[in-house]
Short mmCIF file of C-alpha atoms and ligand atoms in Angstrom, two decimals:
data_model
loop_
_atom_site.label_atom_id
_atom_site.label_comp_id
_atom_site.label_asym_id
_atom_site.label_seq_id
_atom_site.Cartn_x
_atom_site.Cartn_y
_atom_site.Cartn_z
CA MET A 1 127.28 127.81 95.47
CA LYS A 2 125.60 124.57 96.53
CA LEU A 3 121.93 124.83 97.43
CA PRO A 4 120.18 121.49 97.74
CA PHE A 5 116.41 121.46 97.26
CA PHE A 6 115.96 119.38 100.42
CA PRO A 7 118.18 121.09 103.01
CA PRO A 8 120.09 118.75 105.33
CA ASP A 9 120.24 121.44 108.02
CA LEU A 10 116.53 122.09 108.71
CA PHE A 11 116.99 121.48 112.43
CA ALA A 12 120.70 122.35 112.65
CA ASP A 13 120.21 125.11 115.23
CA GLU A 14 118.00 122.94 117.44
CA HIS A 15 120.20 119.96 118.23
CA ALA A 16 120.47 120.80 121.92
CA GLU A 17 116.69 121.17 122.24
CA LEU A 18 116.09 117.92 120.37
CA LEU A 19 118.42 116.03 122.69
CA ASP A 20 116.73 117.68 125.65
CA THR A 21 113.33 116.50 124.41
CA VAL A 22 114.53 112.92 124.05
CA ARG A 23 116.04 113.04 127.52
CA ARG A 24 112.95 114.53 129.17
CA VAL A 25 110.41 112.24 127.49
CA GLY A 26 112.72 109.25 127.80
CA THR A 27 113.33 109.71 131.53
CA ASP A 28 109.84 110.92 132.45
CA PRO A 29 108.66 108.66 135.31
CA ALA A 30 105.30 108.29 133.53
CA GLN A 31 107.09 106.43 130.67
CA ARG A 32 104.23 107.39 128.39
CA PHE A 33 105.43 107.62 124.78
CA ILE A 34 102.20 108.00 122.79
CA LEU A 35 98.98 110.01 123.31
CA GLY A 36 100.13 111.41 126.63
CA GLU A 37 99.96 114.85 128.18
CA ARG A 38 102.33 116.36 125.61
CA THR A 39 100.07 115.26 122.76
CA ALA A 40 97.06 116.69 124.59
CA ALA A 41 98.92 119.98 125.15
CA PHE A 42 99.91 120.10 121.49
CA GLU A 43 96.30 119.57 120.41
CA ALA A 44 95.21 122.34 122.77
CA ALA A 45 97.91 124.68 121.42
CA LEU A 46 96.79 124.06 117.83
CA ARG A 47 93.13 124.58 118.81
CA GLU A 48 94.16 127.93 120.19
CA HIS A 49 96.35 128.70 117.18
CA THR A 50 93.69 127.90 114.56
CA GLY A 51 90.53 128.70 116.51
CA ALA A 52 89.16 125.26 115.57
CA ALA A 53 86.78 123.49 117.94
CA ASP A 54 88.80 120.28 117.87
CA VAL A 55 92.25 119.13 116.80
CA VAL A 56 93.08 115.41 116.81
CA ALA A 57 96.75 114.47 116.51
CA CYS A 58 97.40 111.38 114.41
CA SER A 59 100.23 109.55 112.73
CA SER A 60 100.36 111.44 109.40
CA GLY A 61 98.46 113.74 107.06
CA THR A 62 97.48 110.72 104.97
CA SER A 63 96.15 108.96 108.03
CA GLY A 64 94.27 112.14 108.96
CA LEU A 65 92.45 112.08 105.60
CA ILE A 66 91.47 108.45 106.19
CA LEU A 67 90.21 109.25 109.71
CA VAL A 68 88.12 112.14 108.34
CA LEU A 69 86.61 110.08 105.52
CA ARG A 70 85.79 107.27 107.96
CA ALA A 71 84.35 109.72 110.50
CA MET A 72 82.08 111.02 107.71
CA ASP A 73 81.06 107.42 107.00
CA VAL A 74 82.40 107.55 103.45
CA GLY A 75 82.84 103.99 102.21
CA PRO A 76 82.06 101.40 99.56
CA GLY A 77 79.68 102.66 96.86
CA ASP A 78 80.61 106.28 97.55
CA GLU A 79 82.57 108.59 95.28
CA VAL A 80 84.89 111.38 96.40
CA VAL A 81 85.91 114.11 93.95
CA VAL A 82 89.67 114.76 94.16
CA PRO A 83 92.16 116.73 92.02
CA ALA A 84 93.78 114.92 89.09
CA PHE A 85 97.05 116.66 89.95
CA GLY A 86 98.50 116.25 93.43
CA CYS A 87 100.01 113.76 95.79
CA ALA A 88 99.09 110.11 96.16
CA PRO A 89 97.19 110.39 99.49
CA LEU A 90 94.40 112.28 97.72
CA ALA A 91 93.49 109.14 95.80
CA ALA A 92 94.89 106.51 98.17
CA SER A 93 92.95 107.71 101.24
CA VAL A 94 89.66 107.46 99.32
CA ILE A 95 90.50 103.97 98.09
CA ALA A 96 91.62 102.97 101.60
CA VAL A 97 88.08 103.52 102.96
CA GLY A 98 86.60 101.52 100.08
CA ALA A 99 85.28 104.50 98.12
CA THR A 100 86.14 105.58 94.57
CA PRO A 101 88.16 108.69 93.70
CA VAL A 102 86.75 110.73 90.82
CA PHE A 103 89.43 112.91 89.29
CA ALA A 104 88.74 116.54 88.41
CA ASP A 105 91.13 118.65 86.36
CA VAL A 106 93.01 121.63 87.78
CA HIS A 107 93.49 125.29 86.89
CA PRO A 108 96.45 125.65 84.52
CA TRP A 109 98.13 128.38 86.60
CA THR A 110 97.24 127.77 90.25
CA MET A 111 97.25 123.95 89.77
CA THR A 112 94.37 123.69 92.27
CA VAL A 113 91.17 121.90 91.32
CA GLU A 114 88.78 123.75 88.96
CA PRO A 115 85.29 124.31 90.41
CA TYR A 116 83.55 123.62 87.08
CA GLU A 117 85.49 120.38 86.76
CA VAL A 118 84.46 119.39 90.27
CA GLU A 119 80.84 120.17 89.45
CA GLN A 120 81.00 117.98 86.34
CA ALA A 121 82.46 115.14 88.40
CA VAL A 122 79.60 115.17 90.92
CA SER A 123 77.16 112.27 90.54
CA GLY A 124 74.39 110.66 92.55
CA ARG A 125 77.07 108.62 94.34
CA THR A 126 79.23 111.56 95.40
CA ALA A 127 79.69 111.60 99.16
CA ALA A 128 82.36 114.26 99.45
CA LEU A 129 84.55 116.80 97.69
CA MET A 130 88.21 116.77 98.67
CA PRO A 131 90.12 119.73 97.18
CA ALA A 132 93.77 120.25 98.12
CA HIS A 133 95.84 123.39 98.51
CA MET A 134 98.80 123.20 96.20
CA PHE A 135 102.34 124.45 96.71
CA SER A 136 101.69 128.14 97.30
CA VAL A 137 98.03 128.67 96.41
CA MET A 138 94.94 127.67 98.37
CA ALA A 139 92.15 125.96 96.45
CA ASP A 140 89.05 128.00 95.59
CA MET A 141 87.37 127.14 98.88
CA PRO A 142 84.41 129.57 98.58
CA ALA A 143 83.46 127.79 95.33
CA MET A 144 84.02 124.38 96.95
CA ARG A 145 81.84 125.34 99.92
CA GLU A 146 79.09 126.52 97.57
CA LEU A 147 79.29 123.32 95.49
CA ALA A 148 79.22 121.11 98.58
CA ASN A 149 76.17 122.95 99.90
CA ARG A 150 74.33 122.89 96.59
CA HIS A 151 74.92 119.19 96.01
CA ASP A 152 74.51 118.30 99.69
CA VAL A 153 77.86 116.49 99.97
CA ARG A 154 80.61 116.67 102.59
CA LEU A 155 83.64 118.93 102.21
CA VAL A 156 87.06 117.57 103.22
CA GLU A 157 89.91 120.06 103.01
CA ASP A 158 93.34 118.63 102.27
CA SER A 159 95.27 121.45 103.88
CA ALA A 160 98.32 119.26 104.50
CA VAL A 161 100.61 121.91 103.03
CA ALA A 162 98.71 125.09 103.87
CA GLN A 163 99.05 125.63 107.61
CA GLY A 164 99.07 129.39 108.17
CA GLY A 165 97.32 130.28 104.91
CA VAL A 166 94.25 132.53 105.15
CA LEU A 167 91.54 133.04 102.51
CA ASP A 168 88.68 135.52 103.01
CA GLY A 169 89.67 135.74 106.67
CA ILE A 170 89.29 131.98 107.21
CA PRO A 171 92.44 129.95 107.99
CA ALA A 172 93.39 126.95 105.87
CA GLY A 173 92.07 123.83 107.54
CA ARG A 174 88.83 125.48 108.65
CA TRP A 175 87.08 125.80 105.30
CA GLY A 176 86.14 122.15 105.16
CA GLU A 177 83.96 120.31 107.64
CA ALA A 178 87.31 118.82 108.52
CA GLY A 179 90.85 119.41 107.30
CA VAL A 180 94.30 118.00 107.95
CA PHE A 181 97.82 119.29 108.50
CA SER A 182 100.92 117.19 107.89
CA PHE A 183 104.13 117.44 109.90
CA VAL A 184 106.33 115.32 107.69
CA GLN A 185 109.81 116.87 107.65
CA VAL A 186 109.53 118.98 104.48
CA LYS A 187 106.13 120.57 105.25
CA THR A 188 105.98 124.12 106.59
CA PHE A 189 105.46 122.81 110.14
CA GLY A 190 107.57 119.74 109.46
CA THR A 191 109.11 117.83 112.32
CA VAL A 192 111.78 115.23 113.06
CA GLY A 193 109.54 112.36 112.03
CA GLU A 194 105.94 111.71 111.03
CA GLY A 195 102.74 113.25 112.28
CA GLY A 196 99.56 115.02 111.35
CA VAL A 197 96.34 116.38 112.75
CA VAL A 198 92.66 116.40 111.91
CA ILE A 199 91.19 119.83 112.45
CA THR A 200 87.44 120.38 112.65
CA ASP A 201 84.70 122.60 114.03
CA ASP A 202 82.34 119.61 114.19
CA PRO A 203 82.61 118.01 117.66
CA GLU A 204 81.12 114.74 116.38
CA LEU A 205 83.75 114.42 113.63
CA GLY A 206 86.42 115.18 116.22
CA ARG A 207 85.04 112.55 118.60
CA LEU A 208 84.94 109.90 115.88
CA ALA A 209 88.43 110.74 114.56
CA ARG A 210 89.76 110.47 118.12
CA MET A 211 88.24 107.02 118.53
CA LEU A 212 89.31 105.84 115.08
CA ARG A 213 92.96 106.84 115.61
CA ASN A 214 93.22 104.38 118.50
CA HIS A 215 91.46 101.22 117.33
CA GLY A 216 87.95 102.55 117.75
CA GLN A 217 88.24 102.87 121.54
CA PRO A 218 86.49 105.75 123.28
CA PRO A 219 89.07 107.77 125.26
CA GLY A 220 89.93 106.06 128.54
CA ARG A 221 87.94 102.89 127.68
CA ARG A 222 90.65 100.41 126.89
CA PHE A 223 89.64 97.22 125.04
CA GLU A 224 86.20 98.57 124.21
CA HIS A 225 86.15 98.78 120.43
CA HIS A 226 83.11 100.71 119.27
CA LEU A 227 84.43 101.11 115.73
CA VAL A 228 86.91 99.27 113.53
CA GLY A 229 89.71 101.78 113.83
CA TYR A 230 93.39 102.19 113.10
CA ASN A 231 96.68 102.65 114.84
CA SER A 232 97.17 106.33 114.02
CA ARG A 233 98.49 107.51 117.36
CA PHE A 234 100.77 110.48 118.03
CA ASP A 235 104.21 110.31 119.58
CA GLU A 236 105.10 112.24 122.75
CA ILE A 237 108.58 113.15 121.47
CA THR A 238 107.05 114.67 118.34
CA ALA A 239 104.46 116.50 120.44
CA ASP A 240 107.20 117.99 122.62
CA VAL A 241 109.21 119.09 119.57
CA GLN A 242 106.16 120.63 117.88
CA LEU A 243 105.06 122.42 121.06
CA ARG A 244 108.49 124.00 121.24
CA ARG A 245 108.52 124.94 117.55
CA LEU A 246 104.97 126.31 117.33
CA PRO A 247 105.78 129.85 118.59
CA GLY A 248 108.40 130.23 115.83
CA LEU A 249 106.08 129.06 113.05
CA ALA A 250 104.65 132.49 112.22
CA ALA A 251 108.13 133.96 111.69
CA ARG A 252 109.20 131.02 109.53
CA LEU A 253 106.03 131.33 107.42
CA ALA A 254 106.58 135.08 107.09
CA ARG A 255 110.14 134.48 105.88
CA ARG A 256 108.83 132.00 103.29
CA ALA A 257 106.25 134.56 102.16
CA ASP A 258 108.94 137.25 101.82
CA ILE A 259 111.08 134.92 99.71
CA ALA A 260 108.06 134.10 97.52
CA ASP A 261 107.25 137.81 97.07
CA TYR A 262 110.84 138.50 96.07
CA TYR A 263 110.97 135.62 93.58
CA THR A 264 107.64 136.59 92.03
CA ALA A 265 108.69 140.23 91.62
CA ARG A 266 112.01 139.20 90.05
CA PHE A 267 110.44 136.63 87.73
CA GLN A 268 108.16 139.07 85.95
CA GLU A 269 111.06 139.62 83.53
CA VAL A 270 111.21 135.94 82.50
CA VAL A 271 107.50 135.55 81.77
CA GLU A 272 108.12 136.39 78.13
CA ARG A 273 110.81 133.69 78.10
CA GLY A 274 108.28 131.03 79.01
CA VAL A 275 108.74 130.96 82.81
CA GLN A 276 105.60 131.74 84.78
CA PRO A 277 105.77 132.49 88.54
CA PRO A 278 102.72 131.76 90.74
CA PRO A 279 100.09 134.49 91.14
CA PRO A 280 101.39 137.40 93.28
CA GLY A 281 99.92 138.51 96.60
CA ARG A 282 99.35 137.06 100.04
CA GLU A 283 95.60 136.42 100.10
CA GLY A 284 94.84 132.69 100.00
CA ARG A 285 98.51 131.84 99.84
CA CYS A 286 100.66 129.28 101.60
CA HIS A 287 104.35 128.79 101.03
CA TYR A 288 105.10 125.11 101.26
CA VAL A 289 106.73 125.01 97.86
CA TYR A 290 107.47 127.74 95.32
CA SER A 291 106.58 126.28 91.93
CA LEU A 292 107.22 127.90 88.58
CA LEU A 293 105.66 126.78 85.34
CA ALA A 294 108.32 126.60 82.64
CA GLU A 295 107.73 125.72 79.01
CA ARG A 296 111.24 124.24 78.89
CA ARG A 297 111.17 122.89 82.41
CA ASP A 298 113.89 120.27 82.05
CA ASP A 299 116.25 122.81 80.45
CA LEU A 300 115.56 125.27 83.27
CA ARG A 301 116.23 122.52 85.79
CA ALA A 302 119.57 121.70 84.14
CA HIS A 303 120.42 125.43 83.96
CA LEU A 304 119.85 125.75 87.72
CA ALA A 305 121.77 122.54 88.49
CA GLU A 306 124.79 123.89 86.59
CA ARG A 307 124.70 126.82 89.00
CA GLY A 308 124.51 124.54 92.05
CA ILE A 309 120.81 125.14 92.69
CA GLY A 310 118.62 122.18 93.48
CA SER A 311 115.03 122.07 92.28
CA HIS A 312 112.29 119.46 92.36
CA VAL A 313 109.38 118.29 90.23
CA TYR A 314 106.10 117.95 92.12
CA TYR A 315 104.44 115.98 90.46
CA PRO A 316 105.66 114.28 87.30
CA THR A 317 102.49 112.25 86.60
CA PRO A 318 98.76 113.02 86.96
CA LEU A 319 97.10 110.84 89.61
CA PRO A 320 94.73 109.06 87.19
CA ALA A 321 97.74 108.15 85.00
CA GLN A 322 99.50 106.38 87.89
CA GLN A 323 99.46 102.60 87.68
CA ALA A 324 97.87 102.34 91.13
CA PHE A 325 95.02 104.75 90.43
CA ALA A 326 94.37 104.25 86.71
CA PRO A 327 91.86 101.44 87.40
CA TYR A 328 89.71 104.02 89.24
CA ALA A 329 89.87 106.67 86.51
CA ARG A 330 86.84 107.08 84.29
CA ALA A 331 87.54 105.59 80.87
CA GLY A 332 87.99 108.05 78.03
CA ARG A 333 88.54 111.00 80.34
CA HIS A 334 91.51 113.33 80.03
CA TRP A 335 92.99 115.86 82.39
CA PRO A 336 94.89 118.18 80.05
CA HIS A 337 95.71 120.83 82.65
CA ALA A 338 97.06 118.21 85.04
CA GLU A 339 99.21 116.84 82.24
CA LEU A 340 100.46 120.33 81.41
CA ALA A 341 101.29 120.99 85.07
CA CYS A 342 103.25 117.72 85.27
CA ALA A 343 105.27 118.72 82.21
CA ARG A 344 105.98 122.29 83.30
CA THR A 345 106.11 122.59 87.08
CA LEU A 346 109.42 123.17 88.85
CA ALA A 347 109.87 123.93 92.54
CA LEU A 348 112.63 126.20 93.87
CA PRO A 349 114.14 126.27 97.38
CA ILE A 350 112.06 128.45 99.71
CA TYR A 351 112.97 127.20 103.19
CA PRO A 352 113.09 129.92 105.79
CA HIS A 353 116.78 129.71 106.73
CA LEU A 354 117.95 130.64 103.22
CA THR A 355 120.04 133.79 103.44
CA ASP A 356 119.15 136.87 101.38
CA ALA A 357 122.26 136.22 99.28
CA GLU A 358 121.12 132.67 98.56
CA VAL A 359 117.62 133.83 97.63
CA GLU A 360 119.13 136.42 95.29
CA ALA A 361 121.38 133.79 93.75
CA VAL A 362 118.39 131.55 93.03
CA ALA A 363 116.52 134.44 91.43
CA ASP A 364 119.62 135.47 89.41
CA ALA A 365 120.00 131.93 88.14
CA VAL A 366 116.36 131.75 87.01
CA CYS A 367 116.57 135.20 85.42
CA SER A 368 119.68 134.20 83.46
CA PHE A 369 117.78 131.35 81.81
CA PRO A 370 117.64 132.16 78.12
CA GLY A 371 114.27 130.50 77.65
CA GLY A 372 113.05 130.52 74.10
CA ALA A 373 110.91 128.18 72.08
CA ARG A 374 110.97 124.46 72.74
C1 LIG B 1 102.10 115.80 102.37
C2 LIG B 1 100.70 115.73 101.87
C3 LIG B 1 99.79 114.81 102.37
C4 LIG B 1 100.16 113.68 103.29
O1 LIG B 1 100.80 114.00 104.43
P1 LIG B 1 101.74 112.89 105.13
O2 LIG B 1 101.92 113.42 106.49
O3 LIG B 1 102.99 112.81 104.33
O4 LIG B 1 100.99 111.60 105.12
C5 LIG B 1 98.48 114.88 101.94
N1 LIG B 1 98.10 115.79 101.03
C6 LIG B 1 98.94 116.69 100.53
C7 LIG B 1 98.44 117.70 99.56
C8 LIG B 1 100.28 116.68 100.91
O5 LIG B 1 101.14 117.55 100.35
#
């Protein structure tokens, strides 16, 4: 058995369609390769799919976060509360607009940001809260909404990994005043390159994000720069690929959810051996990554590798402990749950084209881990 964590065959059954896309876009008499009619159709399809008032395609999820923060006029002197555990864009996007990230610790099991930690991090300079959905669990968005309202600050939802998740009947991406999705290859709606969207119910935020993604130009007004913007445009080939793959997304997400349910049911027997699966259920869930918490994580990882099963550590280091972000971290503060998550988290393969036999083999391998004290 050889199961890599990052599968090389994500698009193996779509080669003909991919070549067809390249041919059609490449030979289209319009010769329009960015922000053309395919991008517009993709935005419309995602508006329909999510029910959001506006969807703005841009060059990546990271770029989407920057566009949202800029559209909200977050900048120098402002603070944005972000999780201490997560990926670099959470801190980097805030710093990119000239604001300061303030790191809040996470819940030890869900690894999403703790509301009471967020509340403690709020100050007179706070401009926005930016929680992120993590791996397979959505952040506590009702609490975030309440905190943002009570402290009169903006709410940005980093839903880069959570497309398709639903909490209290509200889809991921629509809890914040604006959210983002990422289409980088490994994400649940990953593609053959880079891309992302801003998703919002606020027409003004949508209008500003649309201008900012193309050098601050209002649509159709070339060389009129109303804002200092960015090059964060969307590619027509990617739009064509994503338009074609959108109808299959629900089935792929459902397959991921089924695999997660199976793993979680099987892993109840290893809890006493120090291996904790994520919380069960489907409410407020997304299935980007299936992450266990293991007391002897590195031993479990080696145990799986011996059986040909790839795994991955997201993330080995808390954000405020990273060299790049440490200068922004409040002195004397600690993030013990983020540190614990970094030491214990281990992600298993959960991509939708795994066969039932492969899923069983992964579960068998985890369940044969002897565990025990460190
Ligand atoms: C992937 C990811 C991003 C960034 O998306 P890119 O498209 O890679 O820039 C942002 N936030 C989270 C939580 C992510 O997982």
